[in-house]
GROMACS .gro file of C-alpha atoms in nm:
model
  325
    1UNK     CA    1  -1.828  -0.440   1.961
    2UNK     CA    2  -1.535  -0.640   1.939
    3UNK     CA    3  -1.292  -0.560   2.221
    4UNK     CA    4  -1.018  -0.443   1.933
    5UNK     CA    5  -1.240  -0.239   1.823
    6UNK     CA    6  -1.297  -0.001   2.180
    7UNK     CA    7  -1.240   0.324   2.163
    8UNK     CA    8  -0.918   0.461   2.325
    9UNK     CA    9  -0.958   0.560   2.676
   10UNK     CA   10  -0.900   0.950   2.628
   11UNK     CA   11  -1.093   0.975   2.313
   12UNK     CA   12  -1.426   1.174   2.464
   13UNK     CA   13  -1.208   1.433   2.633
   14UNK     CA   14  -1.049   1.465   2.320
   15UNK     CA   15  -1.360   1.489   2.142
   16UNK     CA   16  -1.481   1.746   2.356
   17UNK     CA   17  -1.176   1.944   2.324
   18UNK     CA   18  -1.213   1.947   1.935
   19UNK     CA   19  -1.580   2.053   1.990
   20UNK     CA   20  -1.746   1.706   1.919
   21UNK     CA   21  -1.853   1.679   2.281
   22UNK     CA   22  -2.124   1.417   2.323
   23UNK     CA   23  -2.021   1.297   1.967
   24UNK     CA   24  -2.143   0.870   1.906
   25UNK     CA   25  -1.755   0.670   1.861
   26UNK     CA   26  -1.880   0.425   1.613
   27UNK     CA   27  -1.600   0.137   1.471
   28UNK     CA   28  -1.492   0.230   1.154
   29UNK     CA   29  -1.160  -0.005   1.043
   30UNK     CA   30  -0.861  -0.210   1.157
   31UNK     CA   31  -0.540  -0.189   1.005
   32UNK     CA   32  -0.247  -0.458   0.897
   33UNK     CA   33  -0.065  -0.184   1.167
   34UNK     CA   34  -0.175  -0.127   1.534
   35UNK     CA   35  -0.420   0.164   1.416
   36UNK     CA   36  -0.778   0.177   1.434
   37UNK     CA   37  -1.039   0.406   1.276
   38UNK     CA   38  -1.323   0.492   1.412
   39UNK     CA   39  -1.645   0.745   1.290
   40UNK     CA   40  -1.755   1.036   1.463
   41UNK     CA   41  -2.140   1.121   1.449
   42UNK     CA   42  -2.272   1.417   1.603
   43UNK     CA   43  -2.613   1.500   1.401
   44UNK     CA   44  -2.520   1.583   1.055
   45UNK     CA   45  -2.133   1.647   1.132
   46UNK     CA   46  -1.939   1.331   1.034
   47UNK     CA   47  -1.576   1.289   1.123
   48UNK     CA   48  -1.299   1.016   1.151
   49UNK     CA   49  -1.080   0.948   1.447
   50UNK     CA   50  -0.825   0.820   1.420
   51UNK     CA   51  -0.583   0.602   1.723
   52UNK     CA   52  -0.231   0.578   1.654
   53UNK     CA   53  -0.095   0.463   1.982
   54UNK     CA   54   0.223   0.547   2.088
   55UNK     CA   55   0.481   0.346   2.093
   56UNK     CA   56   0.393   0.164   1.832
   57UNK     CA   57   0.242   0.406   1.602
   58UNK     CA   58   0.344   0.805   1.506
   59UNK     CA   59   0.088   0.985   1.331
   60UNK     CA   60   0.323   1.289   1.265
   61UNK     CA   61   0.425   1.162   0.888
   62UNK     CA   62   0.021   1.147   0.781
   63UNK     CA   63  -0.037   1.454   0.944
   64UNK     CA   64   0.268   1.613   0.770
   65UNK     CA   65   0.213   1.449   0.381
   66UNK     CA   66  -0.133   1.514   0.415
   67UNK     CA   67  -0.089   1.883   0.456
   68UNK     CA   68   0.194   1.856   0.174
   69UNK     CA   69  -0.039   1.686  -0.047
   70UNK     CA   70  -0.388   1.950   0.022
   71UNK     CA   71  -0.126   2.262  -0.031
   72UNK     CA   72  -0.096   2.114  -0.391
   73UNK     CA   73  -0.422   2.023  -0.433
   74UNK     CA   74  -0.440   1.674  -0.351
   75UNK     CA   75  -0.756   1.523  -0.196
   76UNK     CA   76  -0.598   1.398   0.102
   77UNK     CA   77  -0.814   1.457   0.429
   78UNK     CA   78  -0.807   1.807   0.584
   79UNK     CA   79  -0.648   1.764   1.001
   80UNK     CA   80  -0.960   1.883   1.220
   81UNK     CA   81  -0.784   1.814   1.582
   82UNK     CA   82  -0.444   1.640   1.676
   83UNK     CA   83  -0.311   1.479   2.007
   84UNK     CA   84   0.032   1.378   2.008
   85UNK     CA   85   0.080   1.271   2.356
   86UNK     CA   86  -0.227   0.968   2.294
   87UNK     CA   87  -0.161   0.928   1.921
   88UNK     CA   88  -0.554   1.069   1.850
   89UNK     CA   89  -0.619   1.297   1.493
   90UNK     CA   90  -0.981   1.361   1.391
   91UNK     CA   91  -0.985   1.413   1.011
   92UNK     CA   92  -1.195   1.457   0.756
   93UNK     CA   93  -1.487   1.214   0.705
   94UNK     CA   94  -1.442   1.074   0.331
   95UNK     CA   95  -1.780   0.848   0.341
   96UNK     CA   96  -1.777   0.477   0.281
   97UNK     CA   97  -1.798   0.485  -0.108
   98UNK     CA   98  -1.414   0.303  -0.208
   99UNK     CA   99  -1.297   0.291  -0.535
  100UNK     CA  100  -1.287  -0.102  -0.551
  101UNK     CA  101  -1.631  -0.170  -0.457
  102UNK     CA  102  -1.789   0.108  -0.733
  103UNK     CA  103  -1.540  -0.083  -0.990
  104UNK     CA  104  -1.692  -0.443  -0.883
  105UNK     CA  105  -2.058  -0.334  -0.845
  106UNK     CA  106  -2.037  -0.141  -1.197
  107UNK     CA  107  -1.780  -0.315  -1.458
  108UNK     CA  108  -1.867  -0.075  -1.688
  109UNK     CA  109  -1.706   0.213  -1.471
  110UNK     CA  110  -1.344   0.015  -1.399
  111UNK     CA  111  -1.169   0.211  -1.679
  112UNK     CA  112  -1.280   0.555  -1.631
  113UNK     CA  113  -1.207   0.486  -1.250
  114UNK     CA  114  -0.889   0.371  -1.314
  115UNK     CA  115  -0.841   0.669  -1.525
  116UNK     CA  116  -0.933   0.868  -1.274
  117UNK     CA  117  -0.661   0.729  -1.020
  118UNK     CA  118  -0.408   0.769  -1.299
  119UNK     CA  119  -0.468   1.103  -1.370
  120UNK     CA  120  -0.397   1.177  -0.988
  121UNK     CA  121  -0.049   1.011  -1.057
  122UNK     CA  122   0.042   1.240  -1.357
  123UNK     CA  123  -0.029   1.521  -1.108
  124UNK     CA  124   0.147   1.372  -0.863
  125UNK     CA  125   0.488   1.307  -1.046
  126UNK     CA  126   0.475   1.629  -1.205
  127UNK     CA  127   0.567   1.813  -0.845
  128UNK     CA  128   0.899   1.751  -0.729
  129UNK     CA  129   0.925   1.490  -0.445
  130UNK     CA  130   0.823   1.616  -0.135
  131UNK     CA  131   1.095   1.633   0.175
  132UNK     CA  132   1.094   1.236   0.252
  133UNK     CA  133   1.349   0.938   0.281
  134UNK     CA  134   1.495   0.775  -0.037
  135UNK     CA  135   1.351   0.447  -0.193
  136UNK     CA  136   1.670   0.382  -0.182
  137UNK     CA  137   1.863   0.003  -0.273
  138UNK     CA  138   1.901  -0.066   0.113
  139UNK     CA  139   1.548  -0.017   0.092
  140UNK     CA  140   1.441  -0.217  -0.142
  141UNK     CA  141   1.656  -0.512  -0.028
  142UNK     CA  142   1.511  -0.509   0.304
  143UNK     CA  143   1.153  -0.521   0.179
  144UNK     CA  144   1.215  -0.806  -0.043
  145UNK     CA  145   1.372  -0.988   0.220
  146UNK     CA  146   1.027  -1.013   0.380
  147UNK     CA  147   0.974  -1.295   0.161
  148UNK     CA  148   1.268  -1.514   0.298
  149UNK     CA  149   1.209  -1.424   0.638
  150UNK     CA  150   0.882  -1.536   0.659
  151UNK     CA  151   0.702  -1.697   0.401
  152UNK     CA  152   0.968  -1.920   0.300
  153UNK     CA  153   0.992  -2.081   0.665
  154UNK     CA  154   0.598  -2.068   0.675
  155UNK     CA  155   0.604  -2.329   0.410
  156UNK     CA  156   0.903  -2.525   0.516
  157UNK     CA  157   1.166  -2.442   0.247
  158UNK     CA  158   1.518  -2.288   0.393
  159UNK     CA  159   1.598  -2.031   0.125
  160UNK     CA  160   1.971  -1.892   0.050
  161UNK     CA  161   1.960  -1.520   0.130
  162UNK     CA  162   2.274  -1.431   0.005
  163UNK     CA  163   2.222  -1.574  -0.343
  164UNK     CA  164   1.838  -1.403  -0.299
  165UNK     CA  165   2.070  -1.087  -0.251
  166UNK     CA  166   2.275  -1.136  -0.546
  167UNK     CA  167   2.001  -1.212  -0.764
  168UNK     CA  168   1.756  -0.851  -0.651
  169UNK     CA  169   2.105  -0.671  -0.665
  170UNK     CA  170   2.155  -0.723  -1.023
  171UNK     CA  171   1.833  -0.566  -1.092
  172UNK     CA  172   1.808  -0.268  -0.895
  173UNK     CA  173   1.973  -0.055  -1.045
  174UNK     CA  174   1.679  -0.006  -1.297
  175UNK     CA  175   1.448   0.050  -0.983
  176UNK     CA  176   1.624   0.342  -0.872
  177UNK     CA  177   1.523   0.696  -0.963
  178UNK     CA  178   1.659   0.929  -1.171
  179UNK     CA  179   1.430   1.166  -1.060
  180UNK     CA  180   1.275   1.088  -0.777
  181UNK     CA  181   0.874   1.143  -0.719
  182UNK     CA  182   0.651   1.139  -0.425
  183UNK     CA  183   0.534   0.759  -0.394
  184UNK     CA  184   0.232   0.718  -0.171
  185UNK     CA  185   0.334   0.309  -0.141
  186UNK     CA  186   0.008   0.178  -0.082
  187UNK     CA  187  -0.196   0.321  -0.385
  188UNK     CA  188  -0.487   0.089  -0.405
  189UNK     CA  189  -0.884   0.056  -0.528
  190UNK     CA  190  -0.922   0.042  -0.114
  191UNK     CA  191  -0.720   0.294  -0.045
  192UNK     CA  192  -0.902   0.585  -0.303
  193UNK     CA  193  -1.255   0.667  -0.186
  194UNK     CA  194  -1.505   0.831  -0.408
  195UNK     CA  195  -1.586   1.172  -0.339
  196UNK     CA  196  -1.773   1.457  -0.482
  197UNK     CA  197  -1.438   1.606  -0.561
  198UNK     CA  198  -1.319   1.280  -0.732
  199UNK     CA  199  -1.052   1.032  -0.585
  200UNK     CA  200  -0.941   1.140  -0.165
  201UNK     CA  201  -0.644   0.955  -0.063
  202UNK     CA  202  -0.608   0.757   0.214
  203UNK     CA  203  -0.273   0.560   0.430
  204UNK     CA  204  -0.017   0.744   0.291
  205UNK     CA  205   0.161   0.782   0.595
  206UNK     CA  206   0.481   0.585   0.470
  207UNK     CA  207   0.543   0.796   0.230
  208UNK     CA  208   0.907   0.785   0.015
  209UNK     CA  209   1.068   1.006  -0.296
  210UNK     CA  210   1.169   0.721  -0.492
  211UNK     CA  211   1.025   0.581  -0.867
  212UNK     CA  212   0.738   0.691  -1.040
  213UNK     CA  213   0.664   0.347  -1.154
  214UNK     CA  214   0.619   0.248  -0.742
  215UNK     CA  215   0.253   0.362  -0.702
  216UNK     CA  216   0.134   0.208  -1.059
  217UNK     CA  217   0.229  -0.134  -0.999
  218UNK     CA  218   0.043  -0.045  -0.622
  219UNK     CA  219  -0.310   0.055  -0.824
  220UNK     CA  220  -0.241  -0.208  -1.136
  221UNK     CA  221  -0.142  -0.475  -0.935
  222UNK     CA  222  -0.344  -0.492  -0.624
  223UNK     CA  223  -0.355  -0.713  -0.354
  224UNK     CA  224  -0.644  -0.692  -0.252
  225UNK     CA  225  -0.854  -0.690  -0.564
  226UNK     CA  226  -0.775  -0.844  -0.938
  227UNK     CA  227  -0.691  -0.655  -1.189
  228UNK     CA  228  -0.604  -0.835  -1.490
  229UNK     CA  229  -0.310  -0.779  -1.765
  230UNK     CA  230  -0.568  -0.596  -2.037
  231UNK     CA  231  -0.683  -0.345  -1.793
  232UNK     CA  232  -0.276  -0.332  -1.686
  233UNK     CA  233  -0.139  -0.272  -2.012
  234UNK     CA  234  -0.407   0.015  -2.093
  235UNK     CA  235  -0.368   0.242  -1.773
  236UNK     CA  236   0.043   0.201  -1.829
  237UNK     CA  237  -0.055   0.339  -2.193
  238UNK     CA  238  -0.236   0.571  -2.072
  239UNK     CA  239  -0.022   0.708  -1.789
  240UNK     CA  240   0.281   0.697  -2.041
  241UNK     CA  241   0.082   0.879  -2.336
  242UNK     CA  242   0.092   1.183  -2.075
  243UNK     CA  243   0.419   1.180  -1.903
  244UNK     CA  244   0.626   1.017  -2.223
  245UNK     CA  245   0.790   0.649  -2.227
  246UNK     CA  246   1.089   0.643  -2.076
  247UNK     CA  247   1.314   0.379  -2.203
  248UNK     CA  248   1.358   0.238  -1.891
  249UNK     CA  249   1.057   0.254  -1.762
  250UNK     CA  250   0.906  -0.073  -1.881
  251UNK     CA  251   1.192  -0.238  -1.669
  252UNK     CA  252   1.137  -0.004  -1.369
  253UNK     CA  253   0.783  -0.119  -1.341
  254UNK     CA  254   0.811  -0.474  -1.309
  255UNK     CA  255   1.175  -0.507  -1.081
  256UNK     CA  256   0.933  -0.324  -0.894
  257UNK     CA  257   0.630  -0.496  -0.949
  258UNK     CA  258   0.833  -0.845  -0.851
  259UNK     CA  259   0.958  -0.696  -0.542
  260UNK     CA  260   0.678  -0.556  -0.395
  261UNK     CA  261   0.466  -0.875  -0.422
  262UNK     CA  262   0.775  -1.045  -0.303
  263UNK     CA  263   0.754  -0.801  -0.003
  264UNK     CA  264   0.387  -0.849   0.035
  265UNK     CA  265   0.363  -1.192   0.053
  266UNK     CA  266   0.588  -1.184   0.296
  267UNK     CA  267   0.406  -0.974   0.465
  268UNK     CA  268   0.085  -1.137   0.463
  269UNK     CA  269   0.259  -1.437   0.598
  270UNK     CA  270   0.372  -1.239   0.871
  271UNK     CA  271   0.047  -1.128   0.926
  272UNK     CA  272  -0.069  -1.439   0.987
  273UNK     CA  273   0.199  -1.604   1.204
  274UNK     CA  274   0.277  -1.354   1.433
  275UNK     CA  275  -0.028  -1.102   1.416
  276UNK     CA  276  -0.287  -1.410   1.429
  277UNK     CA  277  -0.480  -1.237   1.123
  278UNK     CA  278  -0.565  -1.585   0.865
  279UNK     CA  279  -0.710  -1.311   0.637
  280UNK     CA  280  -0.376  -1.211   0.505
  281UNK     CA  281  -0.203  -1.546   0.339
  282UNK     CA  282  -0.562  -1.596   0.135
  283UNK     CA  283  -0.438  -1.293  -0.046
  284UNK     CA  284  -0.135  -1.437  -0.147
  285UNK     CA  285  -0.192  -1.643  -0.434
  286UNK     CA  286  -0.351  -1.356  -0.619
  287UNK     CA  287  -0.039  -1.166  -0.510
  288UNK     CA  288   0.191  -1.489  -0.640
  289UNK     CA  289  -0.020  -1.444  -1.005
  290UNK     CA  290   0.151  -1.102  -0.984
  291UNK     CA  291   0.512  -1.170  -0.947
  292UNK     CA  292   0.511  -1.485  -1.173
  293UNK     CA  293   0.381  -1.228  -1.420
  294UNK     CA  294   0.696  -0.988  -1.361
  295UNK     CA  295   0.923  -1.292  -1.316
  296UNK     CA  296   0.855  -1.334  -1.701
  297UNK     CA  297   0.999  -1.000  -1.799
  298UNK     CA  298   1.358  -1.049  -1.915
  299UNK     CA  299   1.456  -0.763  -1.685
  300UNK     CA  300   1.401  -0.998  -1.390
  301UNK     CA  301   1.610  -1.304  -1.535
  302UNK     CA  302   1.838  -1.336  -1.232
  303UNK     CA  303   1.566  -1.290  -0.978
  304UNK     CA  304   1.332  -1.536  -1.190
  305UNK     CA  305   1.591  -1.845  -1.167
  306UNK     CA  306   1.633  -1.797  -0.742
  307UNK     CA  307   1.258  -1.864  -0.758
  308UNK     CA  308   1.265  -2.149  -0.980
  309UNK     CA  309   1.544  -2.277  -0.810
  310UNK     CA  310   1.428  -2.248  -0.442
  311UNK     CA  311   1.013  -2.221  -0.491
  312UNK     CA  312   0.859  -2.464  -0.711
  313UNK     CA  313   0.539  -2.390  -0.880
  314UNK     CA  314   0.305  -2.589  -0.597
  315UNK     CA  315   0.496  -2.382  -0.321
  316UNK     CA  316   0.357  -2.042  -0.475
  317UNK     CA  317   0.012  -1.980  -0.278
  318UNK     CA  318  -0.180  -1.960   0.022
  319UNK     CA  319   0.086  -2.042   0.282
  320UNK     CA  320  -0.188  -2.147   0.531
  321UNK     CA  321  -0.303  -2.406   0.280
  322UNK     CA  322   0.083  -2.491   0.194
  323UNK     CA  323   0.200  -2.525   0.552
  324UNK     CA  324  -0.135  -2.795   0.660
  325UNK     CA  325  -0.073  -2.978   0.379
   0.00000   0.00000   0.00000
């Protein structure tokens, strides 16, 4: 087992407590944060620990959304046991079937899955937001900032963040919501898991009331797994043919689209330099493909000429790759 990957020191008597005494502590997952998931096996019982470690991590805001989200409905997973003090919450036991890996096994079942993850969002935005911070503009600056702050050093250029500013602050105003929805923020194929209910939700834990357009660009322009501009273009039909277009819509989606990949790339590089994971920054040129698709759109015009300006076309990838070369 690797030694990230031990279980926390207090998790048998907590275990016990729950009555999962003499339960196997199998490794489950890592996280891009300090927690770890592990699965609990005690005959036919399955369950999932999981270690939030305080200081560093507070598993108070998954344990509250998640009981906001199952009062409405939502297939978020139930809260079997909780203990603050060592950061330790056994939950529900989802399986191992993800959304992305039925999608790449099966082509022939990526639209009706993707359906299936919209259809959660029309349900979603159709509640008012629940009791959570604002995606606010401070917000959204910060995030994007990510990108200066560490990818652009990572690859050797010295970036002006005041003219980055200036550029993101003449577009947010279309980012901001009129009225504000729940948005999950990481909305993924890796983050939905198949169930025999449908879709179960996973890591929404940093949960905002911001713009409904947020958690589409998450699921239609993933990280972590390509999704390319057809399939795009017919979920944002499709998800529009049920809530109605909003004018502004089209422009909401992709400020947002172009700053979160700007915030995940910087991310990923982060990832890398100071969390010595070299997974992340091979992520980022399908992340790049992204945001040079949203740096098109004429609502990003101001934010498209910074990059052209500062990044240059053989500067947009892995920043591993870019830094050795």
């Amino acid at each position: 087992m690797a030694p990230d990957m031990i279980p926390p020191a207090g998790a048998a008597d907590f275990l016990t407590r729950q009555g999962w005494g003499g339960a196997m502590i199998l490794p489950l997952a890592g996280d891009a944060s300090f927690r770890r998931y592990f699965r609990i096996v005690d005959g036919a019982r399955r369950a999932v620990l999981m270690d939030a470690p305080p200081p560093h991590e507070d598993p108070r805001p998954f344990i509250e959304i998640a009981q906001w989200l199952g009062t409405r409905g939502f297939a978020a997973p139930k809260i079997h046991g909780i203990d603050l003090d060592q950061g330790l919450v056994l939950l529900e036991d989802f399986g191992d079937d993800r959304m992305r890996e039925a999608a790449d096994a099966d082509p022939s079942r990526e639209r009706a899955l993707y359906g299936a993850a919209i259809d959660i969002l029309v349900a979603l935005h159709a509640e008012d937001a629940m009791p959570a911070a604002p995606y606010d503009r401070a917000t959204l600056h910060r995030e994007a900032d990510l990108l200066v702050e560490w990818y652009c050093p990572a690859i050797g250029i010295e970036a002006d963040l005041e003219n980055y500013h200036a550029a993101w602050d003449q577009v947010f105003d279309d980012a901001l919501a009129k009225r504000p929805v729940t948005v999950l923020r990481d909305y993924h194929a890796e983050n939905l898991m198949l169930t025999g209910a449908g879709l179960g939700l996973l890591d929404f834990q940093d949960a905002l009331a911001g713009h409904a357009a947020y958690d589409l660009v998450s699921l239609l322009q993933d990280a972590r797994r390509d999704v390319s501009a057809e399939l795009e273009a017919t979920m944002l039909e499709y998800y529009l043919s049920h809530v109605g277009n909003d004018p502004g819509f089209d422009n909401a989606y992709h400020v947002l689209g172009a700053q979160r990949n700007a915030k995940i790339i910087g991310i990923f590089t982060r990832l890398w330099q100071r969390d010595g994971k070299p997974r992340y920054p091979t992520l980022c040129p399908r992340v790049w493909g992204y945001l040079d698709r949203d740096l098109a759109h004429p609502a990003l015009a101001s934010v498209a000429a910074w990059f052209d300006a500062t990044i240059p076309a053989d500067k947009r990838g892995d920043p591993m790759v870019i830094a050795a070369a």
